[in-house]
Short mmCIF file of C-alpha atoms in Angstrom, two decimals:
data_model
loop_
_atom_site.label_atom_id
_atom_site.label_comp_id
_atom_site.label_asym_id
_atom_site.label_seq_id
_atom_site.Cartn_x
_atom_site.Cartn_y
_atom_site.Cartn_z
CA MET A 424 -0.01 304.93 69.96
CA GLU A 425 3.31 306.58 69.16
CA LEU A 426 4.56 308.23 72.34
CA GLY A 427 5.07 311.97 72.28
CA VAL A 428 3.29 312.51 68.98
CA PRO A 429 -0.08 314.34 68.97
CA ARG A 430 -2.96 312.26 67.62
CA GLN A 431 -3.46 314.48 64.61
CA HIS A 432 0.13 313.83 63.52
CA ARG A 433 0.23 310.06 63.91
CA LEU A 434 0.66 308.20 60.64
CA LEU A 435 -2.38 305.95 60.33
CA ILE A 436 -1.12 304.03 57.32
CA PRO A 437 1.67 301.44 56.95
CA ARG A 438 5.09 302.82 56.02
CA THR A 439 5.11 300.97 52.72
CA LEU A 440 5.63 302.72 49.39
CA TRP A 441 4.35 300.89 46.31
CA ILE A 442 5.77 301.65 42.86
CA ALA A 443 5.15 299.55 39.76
CA TRP A 444 7.47 299.01 36.83
CA HIS A 445 6.04 295.93 35.26
CA GLN A 446 9.02 294.90 33.14
CA GLY A 447 11.42 295.07 36.10
CA LEU A 448 13.50 297.91 37.47
CA GLN A 449 16.51 296.97 35.34
CA THR A 450 14.53 297.98 32.23
CA ALA A 451 13.34 301.32 33.64
CA PRO A 452 14.53 304.63 32.12
CA ASP A 453 17.13 306.62 34.03
CA LEU A 454 14.49 309.11 35.20
CA VAL A 455 12.38 306.37 36.77
CA GLN A 456 15.39 304.86 38.50
CA ALA A 457 16.40 308.29 39.81
CA CYS A 458 12.89 308.86 41.19
CA ILE A 459 12.92 305.51 42.98
CA GLN A 460 16.37 306.19 44.41
CA ARG A 461 15.14 309.55 45.69
CA TRP A 462 12.21 307.89 47.47
CA ALA A 463 14.55 305.49 49.23
CA ALA A 464 17.07 308.20 50.13
CA LEU A 465 14.54 310.58 51.66
CA ASN A 466 12.44 307.91 53.37
CA PRO A 467 14.80 305.45 55.09
CA ALA A 468 12.10 304.37 57.57
CA TRP A 469 9.82 303.28 54.73
CA SER A 470 9.81 300.02 52.80
CA VAL A 471 10.01 300.84 49.07
CA ARG A 472 8.54 298.00 47.01
CA VAL A 473 8.83 297.96 43.22
CA VAL A 474 6.15 295.65 41.83
CA THR A 475 6.57 293.80 38.52
CA TYR A 476 4.25 291.56 36.52
CA ASP A 477 6.12 288.54 37.88
CA ASP A 478 5.31 289.21 41.52
CA TRP A 479 1.65 290.26 41.46
CA SER A 480 0.82 286.87 42.95
CA HIS A 481 3.18 287.57 45.86
CA TRP A 482 1.29 290.70 46.91
CA LEU A 483 -2.32 290.08 45.92
CA PRO A 484 -4.73 287.47 47.27
CA ALA A 485 -5.90 284.66 45.02
CA ALA A 486 -9.44 286.04 44.89
CA ALA A 487 -8.23 289.37 43.50
CA LEU A 488 -6.04 287.66 40.92
CA GLN A 489 -8.92 285.43 39.87
CA ARG A 490 -11.14 288.46 39.32
CA TYR A 491 -8.38 290.13 37.32
CA SER A 492 -8.07 287.07 35.09
CA THR A 493 -11.72 287.46 34.08
CA LEU A 494 -11.44 291.13 33.11
CA PRO A 495 -11.32 292.15 29.44
CA GLU A 496 -7.88 292.81 28.01
CA LEU A 497 -6.61 296.08 29.46
CA LYS A 498 -4.10 298.66 28.34
CA PRO A 499 -1.04 299.10 30.61
CA ALA A 500 -2.45 302.31 32.12
CA HIS A 501 -5.65 300.56 33.17
CA GLN A 502 -3.70 297.57 34.47
CA ALA A 503 -1.73 299.92 36.72
CA ASP A 504 -4.95 301.62 37.82
CA TRP A 505 -6.44 298.30 38.89
CA LEU A 506 -3.22 297.28 40.65
CA ARG A 507 -2.84 300.46 42.72
CA LEU A 508 -6.30 300.13 44.24
CA GLN A 509 -5.81 296.45 45.03
CA LEU A 510 -2.45 296.95 46.72
CA LEU A 511 -3.77 299.75 48.91
CA LEU A 512 -7.00 297.92 49.64
CA HIS A 513 -5.23 294.78 50.84
CA HIS A 514 -2.01 296.19 52.32
CA GLY A 515 -2.38 299.95 52.72
CA GLY A 516 0.52 302.36 52.44
CA VAL A 517 1.37 304.82 49.67
CA TRP A 518 1.16 304.33 45.93
CA ALA A 519 3.35 306.57 43.77
CA ASP A 520 3.64 306.42 40.01
CA ALA A 521 7.16 305.62 38.88
CA THR A 522 7.59 309.19 37.61
CA VAL A 523 6.68 310.91 40.88
CA LEU A 524 9.73 312.73 42.27
CA CYS A 525 9.93 312.97 46.05
CA ARG A 526 10.95 316.43 47.33
CA GLN A 527 10.18 316.11 51.04
CA PRO A 528 10.28 313.06 53.32
CA LEU A 529 6.84 311.52 53.66
CA ASP A 530 6.98 311.73 57.44
CA ALA A 531 7.45 315.50 57.18
CA TRP A 532 4.07 316.21 55.59
CA LEU A 533 1.86 313.13 55.16
CA PRO A 534 0.87 312.17 58.76
CA GLU A 535 -1.01 315.42 59.41
CA ARG A 536 -3.03 314.82 56.24
CA CYS A 537 -3.93 311.20 56.99
CA ASP A 538 -6.17 311.50 60.04
CA GLU A 539 -8.92 309.83 57.99
CA GLY A 540 -6.62 307.04 56.84
CA PHE A 541 -6.74 308.33 53.27
CA PHE A 542 -5.05 311.04 51.21
CA ALA A 543 -4.83 312.11 47.57
CA PHE A 544 -3.88 315.37 45.89
CA ALA A 545 -7.05 317.22 44.97
CA ASN A 546 -8.61 318.91 41.95
CA PRO A 547 -6.17 318.24 39.10
CA GLY A 548 -8.87 319.38 36.66
CA PRO A 549 -12.54 320.46 36.54
CA ASP A 550 -13.54 316.90 35.61
CA ARG A 551 -11.63 315.19 38.47
CA LEU A 552 -11.75 315.43 42.26
CA LEU A 553 -8.36 313.84 42.84
CA SER A 554 -5.18 312.59 41.20
CA ASN A 555 -4.37 308.88 41.34
CA TRP A 556 -0.60 309.11 40.77
CA PHE A 557 -0.10 309.48 44.53
CA LEU A 558 -2.48 307.77 46.94
CA ALA A 559 -2.21 306.97 50.64
CA SER A 560 -4.59 304.65 52.45
CA SER A 561 -4.98 302.39 55.43
CA PRO A 562 -5.85 298.76 54.59
CA ASP A 563 -9.53 298.07 53.86
CA HIS A 564 -10.42 301.75 53.94
CA PRO A 565 -14.09 302.31 52.99
CA LEU A 566 -13.11 304.62 50.14
CA MET A 567 -10.80 301.96 48.73
CA GLN A 568 -13.39 299.22 49.15
CA HIS A 569 -16.06 301.07 47.19
CA TRP A 570 -13.68 302.68 44.70
CA SER A 571 -12.02 299.41 43.70
CA LYS A 572 -15.40 297.71 43.34
CA ARG A 573 -16.80 300.53 41.17
CA TYR A 574 -13.70 300.58 38.99
CA GLU A 575 -13.92 296.85 38.33
CA GLN A 576 -17.55 297.38 37.38
CA LEU A 577 -16.47 299.98 34.83
CA LEU A 578 -13.81 297.63 33.44
CA ARG A 579 -16.41 294.90 33.02
CA TYR A 580 -18.92 296.92 31.04
CA PRO A 581 -19.44 295.15 27.69
CA ARG A 582 -17.60 296.84 24.85
CA PRO A 583 -19.88 297.08 21.81
CA LYS A 584 -18.69 295.66 18.53
CA TRP A 585 -21.39 297.20 16.39
CA CYS A 586 -20.51 299.43 13.46
CA LYS A 587 -16.77 299.68 14.04
CA PRO A 588 -16.32 302.49 11.47
CA LEU A 589 -18.46 304.72 13.72
CA GLN A 590 -16.62 303.92 16.93
CA LYS A 591 -13.63 306.16 16.26
CA PRO A 592 -15.60 309.34 15.44
CA LEU A 593 -17.95 308.62 18.35
CA ARG A 594 -14.98 308.31 20.70
CA ARG A 595 -13.51 311.57 19.42
CA TRP A 596 -16.83 313.34 19.83
CA LEU A 597 -17.29 312.10 23.41
CA LYS A 598 -13.73 313.01 24.39
CA HIS A 599 -14.11 316.48 22.89
CA ARG A 600 -17.49 317.16 24.50
CA LEU A 601 -16.52 315.81 27.92
CA LYS A 602 -12.97 317.14 28.17
CA HIS A 603 -12.76 319.13 31.42
CA SER A 604 -16.52 318.80 31.87
CA PRO A 605 -17.86 318.48 35.43
CA HIS A 606 -20.38 316.02 33.98
CA ALA A 607 -17.68 313.71 32.60
CA ALA A 608 -17.80 311.24 35.49
CA ARG A 609 -21.54 310.72 35.37
CA ILE A 610 -21.59 310.22 31.60
CA TRP A 611 -18.47 308.06 31.26
CA CYS A 612 -19.60 305.81 34.14
CA HIS A 613 -23.13 305.35 32.81
CA PRO A 614 -23.81 301.87 31.37
CA LEU A 615 -25.58 303.36 28.35
CA THR A 616 -22.39 305.15 27.30
CA HIS A 617 -20.59 301.82 27.10
CA ARG A 618 -23.36 300.24 25.09
CA LEU A 619 -22.66 302.88 22.46
CA SER A 620 -18.90 303.36 22.73
CA ALA A 621 -16.13 300.81 23.22
CA HIS A 622 -13.81 303.50 24.58
CA LEU A 623 -12.52 303.15 28.14
CA PRO A 624 -11.51 306.67 29.21
CA TYR A 625 -7.99 307.28 30.45
CA PHE A 626 -9.39 308.98 33.56
CA GLY A 627 -12.01 306.29 34.13
CA GLN A 628 -10.67 305.51 37.59
CA HIS A 629 -10.94 309.17 38.58
CA TYR A 630 -14.51 309.28 37.32
CA CYS A 631 -15.42 306.20 39.36
CA PHE A 632 -14.20 307.98 42.49
CA THR A 633 -16.44 310.94 41.69
CA GLU A 634 -19.38 308.60 41.16
CA ILE A 635 -19.07 306.77 44.47
CA LEU A 636 -19.04 310.13 46.24
CA ARG A 637 -22.06 311.35 44.28
CA THR A 638 -24.11 308.28 45.10
CA GLN A 639 -22.96 307.60 48.69
CA PRO A 640 -23.08 310.50 51.18
CA PRO A 641 -21.01 308.71 53.88
CA LEU A 642 -18.12 308.35 51.42
CA ARG A 643 -18.54 311.97 50.37
CA ALA A 644 -18.21 312.98 54.01
CA LEU A 645 -15.02 310.94 54.35
CA TRP A 646 -13.45 312.68 51.36
CA ARG A 647 -14.48 316.11 52.59
CA ALA A 648 -12.70 315.39 55.88
CA VAL A 649 -9.39 314.80 54.07
CA PRO A 650 -7.20 317.95 54.18
CA THR A 651 -7.05 319.54 50.74
CA LEU A 652 -3.70 319.80 49.01
CA SER A 653 -3.93 320.87 45.38
CA ALA A 654 -2.39 318.73 42.66
CA GLY A 655 -1.62 321.82 40.57
CA PRO A 656 1.80 322.78 42.00
CA CYS A 657 2.95 319.18 41.73
CA HIS A 658 2.55 319.37 37.94
CA TRP A 659 4.32 322.72 37.56
CA LEU A 660 7.74 321.36 36.67
CA GLN A 661 6.28 318.84 34.26
CA PHE A 662 4.34 321.42 32.27
CA HIS A 663 6.29 324.66 32.64
CA ALA A 664 9.92 324.11 33.53
CA ASP A 665 12.51 325.73 31.31
CA GLU A 666 11.39 325.21 27.75
CA GLY A 667 14.23 327.36 26.55
CA GLY A 668 17.23 325.86 28.31
CA ALA A 669 18.78 325.20 31.67
CA GLY A 670 19.12 328.87 32.61
CA ASN A 671 15.58 329.16 33.92
CA ALA A 672 15.47 325.76 35.61
CA ALA A 673 14.97 327.25 39.07
CA ALA A 674 12.16 329.59 37.98
CA PRO A 675 9.26 327.43 39.21
CA LEU A 676 10.83 327.14 42.64
CA ARG A 677 10.45 330.89 43.14
CA LYS A 678 6.68 330.42 43.28
CA PRO A 679 5.78 329.66 46.93
CA THR A 680 3.12 327.07 46.13
CA VAL A 681 5.50 325.24 43.81
CA ALA A 682 8.45 325.50 46.18
CA GLN A 683 6.36 323.87 48.90
CA ALA A 684 5.12 321.00 46.74
CA PRO A 685 6.18 317.79 48.51
CA VAL A 686 6.38 315.87 45.22
CA PHE A 687 6.57 316.61 41.51
CA LYS A 688 4.63 314.55 38.98
CA LEU A 689 6.84 314.12 35.92
CA ASN A 690 6.77 312.05 32.77
CA ARG A 691 9.50 309.77 31.47
CA ARG A 692 10.18 311.75 28.31
CA VAL A 693 13.21 313.29 30.00
CA ASN A 694 14.91 314.21 26.73
CA THR A 695 12.18 316.59 25.59
CA PRO A 696 13.04 320.31 25.88
CA ASN A 697 10.73 321.04 28.81
CA GLN A 698 12.60 318.47 30.89
CA ALA A 699 15.74 320.59 31.36
CA GLY A 700 14.21 321.86 34.58
CA VAL A 701 13.57 318.26 35.62
CA ARG A 702 17.24 317.46 35.18
CA ALA A 703 18.19 320.49 37.24
CA GLU A 704 15.81 319.45 40.02
CA LEU A 705 17.27 315.96 40.08
CA LYS A 706 20.81 317.32 40.29
CA ARG A 707 19.84 319.72 43.06
CA ASN A 708 19.49 316.82 45.49
CA HIS A 709 20.82 313.28 45.49
CA GLY A 710 22.40 313.34 42.05
CA GLY A 711 20.87 313.49 38.59
CA VAL A 712 20.09 311.57 35.43
#
């Protein structure tokens, strides 16, 4: 026990921050490098580990790597999804996407939200219970055990090869019908769906989380015990900041919920017009890009 710290504020996860840039940090865009530098600057007591393709074997057990080698070929987004769950399952700590910008030290806000040994920002959309771009977990947490297993099951569903000309319109129809639908998880995770469509949804990992909660009440109770912190304000700068120029770059910070967001989820297209506010936020603290 940490002396002098109330139980509800003790950090129950390792002080390890996992970030992946598979080609190596030297190839990362300036925005990604600035985000990683910000994490290190604001969290000196944490170990910041940037994982590349070359060092998966250093961090993951042989059994996990063997299972990965038998998976179907995956897109980079799904590779990263598999990796984040495995790292947290086996080591614990925090996973942050490379384009998550730290605004407050982790020790200033995370411990009080990790009494259950698990945290994720909640309700990014009507079809998802949580965001996976920032996850905190103790090693071998029950949610991670069941979530990682269910996600691998989804990845292993056979992808049909029948009638390829129909696959594209079928995929478009499913994506249109299920976009923002509260039934998306149940349908996308159903084996019958994958007998008909070869499409692996971008939010498949999110849907697997919803499914393990739907089918297992003890896991649902664990998630309900996690303090709720909405993902919405963390996306504000990404979606709304200063589309017209640098003059309004501070506008989102005048909204209390946005101003209090401990992180911002960005994207790496820093040169698009709506990223002027991102540049201003980076310059506000610890330099810019």
